[in-house]
Coordinates of C-alpha atoms in Angstrom, one line a residue:
X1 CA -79.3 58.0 14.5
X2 CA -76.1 59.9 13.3
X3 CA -75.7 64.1 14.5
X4 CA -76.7 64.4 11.0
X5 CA -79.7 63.0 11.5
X6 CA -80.3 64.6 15.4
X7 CA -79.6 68.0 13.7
X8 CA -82.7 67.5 11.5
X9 CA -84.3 65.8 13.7
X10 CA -84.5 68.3 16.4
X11 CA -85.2 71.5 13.9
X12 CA -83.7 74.8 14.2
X13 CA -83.5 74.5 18.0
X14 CA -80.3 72.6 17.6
X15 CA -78.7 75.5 15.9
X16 CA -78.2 77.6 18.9
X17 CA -77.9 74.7 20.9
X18 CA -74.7 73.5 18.6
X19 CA -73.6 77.0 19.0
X20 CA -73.7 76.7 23.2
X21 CA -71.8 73.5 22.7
X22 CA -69.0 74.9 20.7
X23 CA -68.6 78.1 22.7
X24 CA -68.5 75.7 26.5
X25 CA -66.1 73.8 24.5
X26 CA -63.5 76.3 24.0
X27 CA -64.3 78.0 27.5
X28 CA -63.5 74.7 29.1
X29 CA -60.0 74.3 27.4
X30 CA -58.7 78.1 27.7
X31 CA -59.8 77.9 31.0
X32 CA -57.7 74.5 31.6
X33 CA -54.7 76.2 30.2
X34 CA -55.3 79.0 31.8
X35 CA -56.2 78.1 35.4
X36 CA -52.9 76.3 36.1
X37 CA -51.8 76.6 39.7
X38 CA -47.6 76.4 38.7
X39 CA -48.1 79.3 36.3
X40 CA -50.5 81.6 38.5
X41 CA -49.4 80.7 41.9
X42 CA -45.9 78.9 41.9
X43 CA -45.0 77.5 44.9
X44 CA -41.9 79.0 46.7
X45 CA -42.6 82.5 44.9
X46 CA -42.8 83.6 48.3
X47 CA -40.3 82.3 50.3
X48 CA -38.1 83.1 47.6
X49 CA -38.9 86.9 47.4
X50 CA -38.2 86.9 51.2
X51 CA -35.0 85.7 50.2
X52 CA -34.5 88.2 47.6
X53 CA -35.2 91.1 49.8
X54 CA -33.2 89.5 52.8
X55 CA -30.1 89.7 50.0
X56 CA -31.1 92.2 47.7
X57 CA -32.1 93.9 45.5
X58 CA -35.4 93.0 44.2
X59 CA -35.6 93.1 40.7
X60 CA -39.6 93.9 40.3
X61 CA -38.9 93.9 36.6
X62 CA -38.7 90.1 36.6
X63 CA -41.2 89.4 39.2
X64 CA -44.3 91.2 37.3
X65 CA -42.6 88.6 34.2
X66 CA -43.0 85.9 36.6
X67 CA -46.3 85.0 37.0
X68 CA -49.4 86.8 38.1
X69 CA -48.6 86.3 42.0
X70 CA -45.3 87.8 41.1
X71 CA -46.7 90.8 40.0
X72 CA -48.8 91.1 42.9
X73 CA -45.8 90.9 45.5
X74 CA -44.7 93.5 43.0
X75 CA -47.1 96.2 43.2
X76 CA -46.8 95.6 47.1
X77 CA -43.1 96.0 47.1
X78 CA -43.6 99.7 44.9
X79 CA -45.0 100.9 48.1
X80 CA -43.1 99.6 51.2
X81 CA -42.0 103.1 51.7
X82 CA -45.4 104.1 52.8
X83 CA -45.8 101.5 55.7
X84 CA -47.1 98.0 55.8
X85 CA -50.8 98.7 55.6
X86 CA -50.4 100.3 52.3
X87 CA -48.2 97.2 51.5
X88 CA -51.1 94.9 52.7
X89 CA -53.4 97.5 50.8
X90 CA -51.9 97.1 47.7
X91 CA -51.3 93.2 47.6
X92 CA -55.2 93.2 48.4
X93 CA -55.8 95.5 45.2
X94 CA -53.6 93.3 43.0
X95 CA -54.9 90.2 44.0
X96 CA -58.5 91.0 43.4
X97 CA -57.7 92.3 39.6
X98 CA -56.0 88.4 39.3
X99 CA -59.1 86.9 40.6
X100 CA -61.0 88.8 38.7
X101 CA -59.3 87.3 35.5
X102 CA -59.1 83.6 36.5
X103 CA -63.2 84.4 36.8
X104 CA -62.6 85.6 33.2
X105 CA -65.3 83.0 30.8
X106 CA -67.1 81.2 34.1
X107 CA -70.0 83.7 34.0
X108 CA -70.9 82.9 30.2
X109 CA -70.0 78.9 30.8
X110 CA -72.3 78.9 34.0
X111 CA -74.8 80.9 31.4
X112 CA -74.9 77.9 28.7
X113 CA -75.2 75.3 31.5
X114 CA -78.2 77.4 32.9
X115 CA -79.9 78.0 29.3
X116 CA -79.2 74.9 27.1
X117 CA -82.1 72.8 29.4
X118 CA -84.3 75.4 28.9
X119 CA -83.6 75.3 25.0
X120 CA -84.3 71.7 25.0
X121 CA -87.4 72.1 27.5
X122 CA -88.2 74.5 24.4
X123 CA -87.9 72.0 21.8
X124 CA -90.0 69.5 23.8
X125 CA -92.9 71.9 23.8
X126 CA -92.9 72.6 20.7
X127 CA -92.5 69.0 19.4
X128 CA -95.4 68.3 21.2
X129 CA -97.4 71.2 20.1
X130 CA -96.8 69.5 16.3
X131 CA -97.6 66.0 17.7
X132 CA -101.0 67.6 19.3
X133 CA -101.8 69.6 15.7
X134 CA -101.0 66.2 14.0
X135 CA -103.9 64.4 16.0
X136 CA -106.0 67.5 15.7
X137 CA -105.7 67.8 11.3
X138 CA -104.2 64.8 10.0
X139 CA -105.1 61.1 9.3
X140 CA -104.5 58.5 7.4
X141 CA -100.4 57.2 7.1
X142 CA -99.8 60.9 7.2
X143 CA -100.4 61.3 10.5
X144 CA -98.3 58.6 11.2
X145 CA -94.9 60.0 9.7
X146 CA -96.2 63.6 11.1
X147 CA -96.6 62.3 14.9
X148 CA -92.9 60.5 14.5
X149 CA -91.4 63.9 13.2
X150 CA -93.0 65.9 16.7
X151 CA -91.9 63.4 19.1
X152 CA -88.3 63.2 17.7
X153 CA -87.7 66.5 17.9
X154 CA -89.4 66.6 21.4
X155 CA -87.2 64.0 22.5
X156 CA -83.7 65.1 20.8
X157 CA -83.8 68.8 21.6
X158 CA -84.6 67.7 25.0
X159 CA -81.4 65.2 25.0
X160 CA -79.4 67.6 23.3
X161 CA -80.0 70.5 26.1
X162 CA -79.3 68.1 28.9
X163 CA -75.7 66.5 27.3
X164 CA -74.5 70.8 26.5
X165 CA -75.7 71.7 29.9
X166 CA -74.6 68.5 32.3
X167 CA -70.9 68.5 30.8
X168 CA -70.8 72.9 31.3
X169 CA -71.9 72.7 34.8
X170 CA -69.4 70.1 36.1
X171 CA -66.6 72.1 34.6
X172 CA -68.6 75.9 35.8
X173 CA -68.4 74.2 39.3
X174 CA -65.1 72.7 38.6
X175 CA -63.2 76.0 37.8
X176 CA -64.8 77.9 40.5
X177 CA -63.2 75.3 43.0
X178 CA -59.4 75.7 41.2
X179 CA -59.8 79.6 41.4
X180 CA -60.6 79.5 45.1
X181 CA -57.5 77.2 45.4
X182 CA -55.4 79.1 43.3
X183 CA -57.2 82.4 45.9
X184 CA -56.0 80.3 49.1
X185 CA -52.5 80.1 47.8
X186 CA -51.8 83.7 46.8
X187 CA -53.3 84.7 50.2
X188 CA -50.7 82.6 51.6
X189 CA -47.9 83.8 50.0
X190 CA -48.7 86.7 49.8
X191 CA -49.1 86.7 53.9
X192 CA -45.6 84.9 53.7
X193 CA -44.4 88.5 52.5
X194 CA -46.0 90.8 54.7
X195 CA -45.0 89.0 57.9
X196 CA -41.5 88.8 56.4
X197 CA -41.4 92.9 55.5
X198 CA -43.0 93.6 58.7
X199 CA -40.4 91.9 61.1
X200 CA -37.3 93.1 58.2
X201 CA -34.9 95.3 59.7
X202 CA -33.4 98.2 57.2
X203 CA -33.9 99.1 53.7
X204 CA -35.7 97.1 51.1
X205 CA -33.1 97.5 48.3
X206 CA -35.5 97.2 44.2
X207 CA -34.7 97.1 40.8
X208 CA -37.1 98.2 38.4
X209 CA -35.7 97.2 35.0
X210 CA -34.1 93.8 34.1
X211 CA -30.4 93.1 35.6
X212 CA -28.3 95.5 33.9
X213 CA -30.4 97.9 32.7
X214 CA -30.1 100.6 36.2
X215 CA -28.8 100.4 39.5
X216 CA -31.1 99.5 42.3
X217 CA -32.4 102.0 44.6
X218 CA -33.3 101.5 48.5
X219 CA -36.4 102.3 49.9
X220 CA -36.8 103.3 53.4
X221 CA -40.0 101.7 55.0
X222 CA -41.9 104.2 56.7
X223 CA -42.5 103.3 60.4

């Protein structure tokens, strides 16, 4: 049996199971482009920042560019001057609006894997509703063909539901892990920063527009 084939076979079920399929499909590879540790989390980001404020100045203008863990030792940096808790504060902010978008798509994905069995536990009934109608008003060598048609489609909505929802819910489960991962490794960094800023003697010297473009300005750490 060809999809061709399947698709008739299982009736209009398969419609919005195709449709599940196609949209798990491109969830999976946006999310494997998009989930990538080097381009959300880079290792070093920290230790080089350190660095950077040890020498100075910080340009924050090319750290937000960075990467997304750039921008959240960014947004901590904008308000050094009020203290480190605020710093800490403010990384904590940042960090939860990244999460947030590396759990961008799982929600629907999880969704499909969740619904698709269900869709094909749908088609089985019904299938067998048609086999059972079939026994109940048919005879002959019609019944025959009639009792074939319900069982396929019991049998290939069923199979259909299952191969959608297996395939979503490894990758669901698999992303989940990599965004805790990526989490761990901000958190790290990030820490990497704030121990750094809390033991730094002096002024944090930043830059806010690319190198250039204005002169850096100090920033006096309140105590």
């Amino acid at each position: 049996m060809d999809l061709l084939d399947a698709l008739v076979a299982g009736g209009w079920l398969m419609l919005p199971l195709l449709g599940c399929s196609l949209v798990a499909t491109v969830i999976v590879i946006e999310r494997l482009w998009t989930l990538r540790a080097r381009r959300i989390a880079p290792l070093g980001l920290g230790q080089d920042v350190c660095t950077l404020i040890r020498q100075g100045p910080v340009n924050l203008y090319w750290l937000e560019s960075h990467s997304p863990l750039g921008g959240v030792l960014a947004a901590g940096l904008r308000n050094v001057r009020l203290g480190h808790e605020q710093v800490r504060g403010r990384l904590q902010e940042a960090a939860t609006a990244v999460i947030h978008d590396m759990e961008r798509f799982l929600s629907p994905l999880g969704t499909i894997a969740a619904i698709t069995p269900l869709i094909g536990l749908l088609g089985t009934v019904l299938g067998m509703i048609e086999v059972f109608a079939v026994i109940v008003t048919a005879g002959g060598a019609e019944r025959t063909a009639d009792l074939a048609g319900g069982i396929s489609q019991a049998l290939v909505t069923t199979a259909a539901g299952l191969t959608v929802a297996i395939p979503a819910l490894m990758f669901h489960r698999y992303f989940q892990r990599r965004v805790e991962d990526i989490t761990v490794r901000m958190e790290q960094q990030a820490g990497l920063v704030v121990e750094f800023l809390a033991h730094h003697q002096g002024a944090v010297s930043l830059a806010e527009r690319p190198a250039g473009e204005t002169p850096a300005t100090k920033v006096e750490r309140a105590s």
